[in-house]
GROMACS .gro file of C-alpha atoms in nm:
model
  215
    1VAL     CA    1   0.000   0.000   0.000
    2VAL     CA    2   0.277   0.244   0.094
    3THR     CA    3   0.479   0.155  -0.215
    4GLN     CA    4   0.177   0.209  -0.440
    5TYR     CA    5   0.115   0.547  -0.275
    6PHE     CA    6   0.473   0.648  -0.356
    7VAL     CA    7   0.436   0.518  -0.713
    8ASP     CA    8   0.123   0.731  -0.758
    9CYS     CA    9   0.298   1.039  -0.617
   10ILE     CA   10   0.601   0.991  -0.839
   11ASN     CA   11   0.383   0.944  -1.146
   12MET     CA   12   0.204   1.270  -1.061
   13ASN     CA   13   0.537   1.450  -0.998
   14ILE     CA   14   0.449   1.504  -0.629
   15GLN     CA   15   0.712   1.538  -0.357
   16VAL     CA   16   0.630   1.335  -0.046
   17HIS     CA   17   0.684   1.439   0.317
   18VAL     CA   18   0.677   1.129   0.536
   19HIS     CA   19   0.673   1.113   0.917
   20VAL     CA   20   0.954   0.872   1.012
   21ASN     CA   21   1.061   0.894   1.375
   22GLY     CA   22   1.191   0.548   1.465
   23ASP     CA   23   1.453   0.349   1.277
   24GLU     CA   24   1.195   0.097   1.155
   25ALA     CA   25   0.975   0.377   1.022
   26CYS     CA   26   1.282   0.506   0.836
   27GLU     CA   27   1.338   0.153   0.707
   28GLN     CA   28   0.980   0.124   0.582
   29PHE     CA   29   1.011   0.455   0.399
   30LEU     CA   30   1.343   0.358   0.239
   31ARG     CA   31   1.224   0.012   0.137
   32CYS     CA   32   0.898   0.136  -0.014
   33TYR     CA   33   1.040   0.444  -0.189
   34GLU     CA   34   1.327   0.239  -0.332
   35LYS     CA   35   1.071  -0.004  -0.473
   36ALA     CA   36   0.863   0.284  -0.612
   37VAL     CA   37   1.173   0.425  -0.786
   38GLU     CA   38   1.241   0.080  -0.929
   39ILE     CA   39   0.884   0.054  -1.060
   40THR     CA   40   0.863   0.405  -1.207
   41GLY     CA   41   1.222   0.445  -1.321
   42HIS     CA   42   1.258   0.782  -1.148
   43GLY     CA   43   1.157   0.974  -0.835
   44THR     CA   44   1.487   1.065  -0.674
   45GLU     CA   45   1.465   1.406  -0.842
   46LEU     CA   46   1.153   1.483  -0.634
   47ARG     CA   47   1.356   1.524  -0.312
   48PRO     CA   48   1.137   1.312  -0.082
   49VAL     CA   49   1.141   1.449   0.273
   50MET     CA   50   1.190   1.232   0.583
   51VAL     CA   51   1.036   1.412   0.879
   52HIS     CA   52   1.188   1.385   1.232
   53CYS     CA   53   1.442   1.102   1.169
   54GLN     CA   54   1.505   1.078   1.541
   55ALA     CA   55   1.644   0.724   1.529
   56LEU     CA   56   1.780   0.720   1.172
   57ARG     CA   57   2.070   0.472   1.171
   58TYR     CA   58   2.418   0.512   1.025
   59ASP     CA   59   2.372   0.206   0.804
   60GLN     CA   60   2.063   0.367   0.644
   61LEU     CA   61   2.232   0.691   0.539
   62ASP     CA   62   2.380   0.575   0.207
   63ARG     CA   63   2.030   0.473   0.098
   64VAL     CA   64   1.892   0.811   0.208
   65LYS     CA   65   2.153   0.981  -0.010
   66ALA     CA   66   2.092   0.750  -0.307
   67LEU     CA   67   1.721   0.839  -0.302
   68GLY     CA   68   1.795   1.212  -0.295
   69ALA     CA   69   1.593   1.219   0.026
   70ILE     CA   70   1.612   1.514   0.265
   71PRO     CA   71   1.604   1.436   0.638
   72THR     CA   72   1.448   1.715   0.841
   73PHE     CA   73   1.548   1.667   1.202
   74PHE     CA   74   1.338   1.759   1.507
   75ASN     CA   75   1.660   1.819   1.696
   76ASP     CA   76   1.507   1.991   2.000
   77HIS     CA   77   1.451   1.637   2.128
   78VAL     CA   78   1.816   1.642   2.233
   79ARG     CA   79   1.761   1.947   2.453
   80PHE     CA   80   1.420   1.883   2.604
   81TRP     CA   81   1.390   1.503   2.609
   82GLY     CA   82   1.754   1.396   2.576
   83ASP     CA   83   1.787   1.299   2.941
   84LEU     CA   84   1.472   1.087   2.918
   85HIS     CA   85   1.600   0.920   2.602
   86HIS     CA   86   1.936   0.856   2.771
   87ASP     CA   87   1.793   0.719   3.093
   88GLU     CA   88   1.475   0.540   2.985
   89VAL     CA   89   1.382   0.537   2.615
   90PHE     CA   90   1.689   0.447   2.406
   91GLY     CA   91   1.951   0.397   2.674
   92PRO     CA   92   2.293   0.566   2.704
   93GLU     CA   93   2.443   0.427   2.381
   94ARG     CA   94   2.160   0.472   2.130
   95ALA     CA   95   2.063   0.809   2.274
   96GLN     CA   96   2.398   0.953   2.163
   97ASN     CA   97   2.283   0.923   1.802
   98ILE     CA   98   1.932   1.065   1.802
   99SER     CA   99   1.891   1.331   1.532
  100PRO     CA  100   2.223   1.223   1.372
  101MET     CA  101   2.316   1.543   1.189
  102GLY     CA  102   2.688   1.480   1.232
  103TRP     CA  103   2.655   1.155   1.041
  104ALA     CA  104   2.438   1.318   0.773
  105LEU     CA  105   2.701   1.590   0.727
  106GLU     CA  106   2.975   1.326   0.707
  107LYS     CA  107   2.780   1.150   0.429
  108GLY     CA  108   2.722   1.471   0.235
  109ILE     CA  109   2.345   1.459   0.283
  110ARG     CA  110   2.159   1.789   0.270
  111PHE     CA  111   1.928   1.822   0.573
  112THR     CA  112   1.708   2.073   0.752
  113ILE     CA  113   1.601   2.137   1.113
  114HIS     CA  114   1.247   2.201   1.230
  115GLN     CA  115   1.036   2.232   1.541
  116ASP     CA  116   0.706   2.048   1.576
  117PRO     CA  117   0.429   2.290   1.683
  118PRO     CA  118   0.260   2.273   1.923
  119VAL     CA  119   0.519   2.036   2.077
  120LYS     CA  120   0.783   2.307   2.037
  121MET     CA  121   0.704   2.637   1.872
  122PRO     CA  122   0.922   2.767   1.586
  123ASN     CA  123   1.251   2.914   1.709
  124GLN     CA  124   1.531   2.872   1.458
  125ILE     CA  125   1.787   3.048   1.677
  126LEU     CA  126   1.728   2.775   1.935
  127ALA     CA  127   1.741   2.512   1.661
  128ILE     CA  128   2.086   2.636   1.558
  129HIS     CA  129   2.198   2.646   1.922
  130ASN     CA  130   2.087   2.289   1.989
  131ALA     CA  131   2.244   2.153   1.671
  132VAL     CA  132   2.578   2.309   1.760
  133ASN     CA  133   2.579   2.227   2.132
  134ARG     CA  134   2.363   1.913   2.174
  135LYS     CA  135   2.320   1.969   2.547
  136THR     CA  136   2.029   1.828   2.741
  137GLU     CA  137   1.836   2.012   3.012
  138SER     CA  138   2.071   1.863   3.272
  139GLY     CA  139   2.375   1.990   3.080
  140ARG     CA  140   2.480   1.651   2.944
  141VAL     CA  141   2.636   1.653   2.595
  142LEU     CA  142   2.440   1.394   2.399
  143GLY     CA  143   2.647   1.275   2.105
  144GLU     CA  144   2.958   1.492   2.080
  145HIS     CA  145   3.021   1.345   1.733
  146GLN     CA  146   2.674   1.454   1.619
  147ARG     CA  147   2.741   1.824   1.687
  148ILE     CA  148   2.768   2.031   1.369
  149PRO     CA  149   2.948   2.360   1.292
  150VAL     CA  150   2.751   2.683   1.330
  151MET     CA  151   2.751   2.757   0.956
  152GLU     CA  152   2.611   2.412   0.878
  153ALA     CA  153   2.332   2.471   1.131
  154ILE     CA  154   2.258   2.809   0.969
  155LYS     CA  155   2.244   2.642   0.627
  156ALA     CA  156   2.001   2.384   0.766
  157VAL     CA  157   1.746   2.656   0.847
  158THR     CA  158   1.809   2.876   0.541
  159ILE     CA  159   1.944   2.756   0.206
  160ASN     CA  160   1.872   2.388   0.279
  161GLY     CA  161   1.516   2.477   0.373
  162ALA     CA  162   1.476   2.655   0.043
  163TYR     CA  163   1.621   2.352  -0.137
  164GLN     CA  164   1.375   2.124   0.041
  165TYR     CA  165   1.091   2.319  -0.123
  166PHE     CA  166   1.259   2.365  -0.464
  167GLU     CA  167   1.305   2.736  -0.389
  168GLU     CA  168   1.685   2.756  -0.372
  169ASP     CA  169   1.701   2.973  -0.683
  170THR     CA  170   1.496   3.250  -0.520
  171LYS     CA  171   1.539   3.209  -0.142
  172GLY     CA  172   1.767   3.082   0.130
  173SER     CA  173   2.074   3.303   0.087
  174ILE     CA  174   2.150   3.671   0.045
  175GLU     CA  175   2.240   3.702  -0.322
  176GLU     CA  176   2.165   3.942  -0.605
  177GLY     CA  177   1.848   3.839  -0.783
  178LYS     CA  178   1.699   3.650  -0.488
  179ILE     CA  179   1.401   3.759  -0.279
  180ALA     CA  180   1.513   3.982   0.010
  181ASP     CA  181   1.398   3.763   0.299
  182LEU     CA  182   1.638   3.804   0.592
  183VAL     CA  183   1.683   3.890   0.956
  184ILE     CA  184   1.923   4.127   1.132
  185LEU     CA  185   2.060   3.984   1.456
  186ASP     CA  186   2.209   4.155   1.759
  187LYS     CA  187   2.511   3.920   1.765
  188ASN     CA  188   2.708   3.726   1.508
  189PRO     CA  189   2.642   3.353   1.561
  190LEU     CA  190   2.971   3.271   1.385
  191THR     CA  191   3.187   3.464   1.631
  192ILE     CA  192   3.019   3.456   1.973
  193ASP     CA  193   3.062   3.173   2.225
  194LYS     CA  194   2.856   2.885   2.086
  195GLU     CA  195   2.694   2.836   2.429
  196ASP     CA  196   2.543   3.185   2.392
  197ILE     CA  197   2.376   3.135   2.052
  198GLU     CA  198   2.032   3.077   2.204
  199ASN     CA  199   2.039   3.430   2.351
  200ILE     CA  200   2.073   3.601   2.013
  201LYS     CA  201   1.785   3.843   1.945
  202VAL     CA  202   1.625   3.932   1.614
  203LEU     CA  203   1.644   4.309   1.568
  204GLU     CA  204   1.463   4.328   1.235
  205THR     CA  205   1.284   4.094   0.996
  206ILE     CA  206   1.271   4.180   0.626
  207LYS     CA  207   1.031   4.003   0.388
  208ASP     CA  208   1.030   4.071   0.014
  209GLY     CA  209   1.253   4.371   0.085
  210ASN     CA  210   1.008   4.524   0.336
  211THR     CA  211   1.056   4.546   0.713
  212ILE     CA  212   0.776   4.350   0.881
  213PHE     CA  213   0.922   4.345   1.235
  214LYS     CA  214   1.151   4.575   1.428
  215ALA     CA  215   1.253   4.528   1.789
   0.00000   0.00000   0.00000
């Protein structure tokens, strides 16, 4: 049934966004989309999106890349539920690799970061902070090797987000000819202490070249 759904979407040139939180959900997506690509002869160009990917495994990443799939990580889990995952849900070893952005970066996979309203409301400054620091509420670093550089975290909420929606030619970076969608911040996330990123404030928001918010 899932494979046929993907076949129908591919035949209609529709990009799919699939909720895959656990590793077996990721496996089902990969297995069924691979089969759909085999049946239709294409589909990787549609950039299928894997939503959450909390327990995506290292051994699955080459298949993610081969499908042209885009993982979008709900990485705030590390901050707000990381201690629970460490102590009770996944255990100390598996919990180190939830939201495995470090692995995705290593494999050259383009990914994005999101929140999951109303579970956590949109806050991309916090998303960047958590991707760079990976600290739980108790202060435990959960997966040192899954931390990513600040610029990669910024890309995940800007240019990669635009790519996810086939809008990279018009949005996602500040370039001549692109839509002027941007924010002005009170501190430079690339130069301040990475532990202070979450305290950065938005001074101004510009949409289509017009100021729509000013602190």
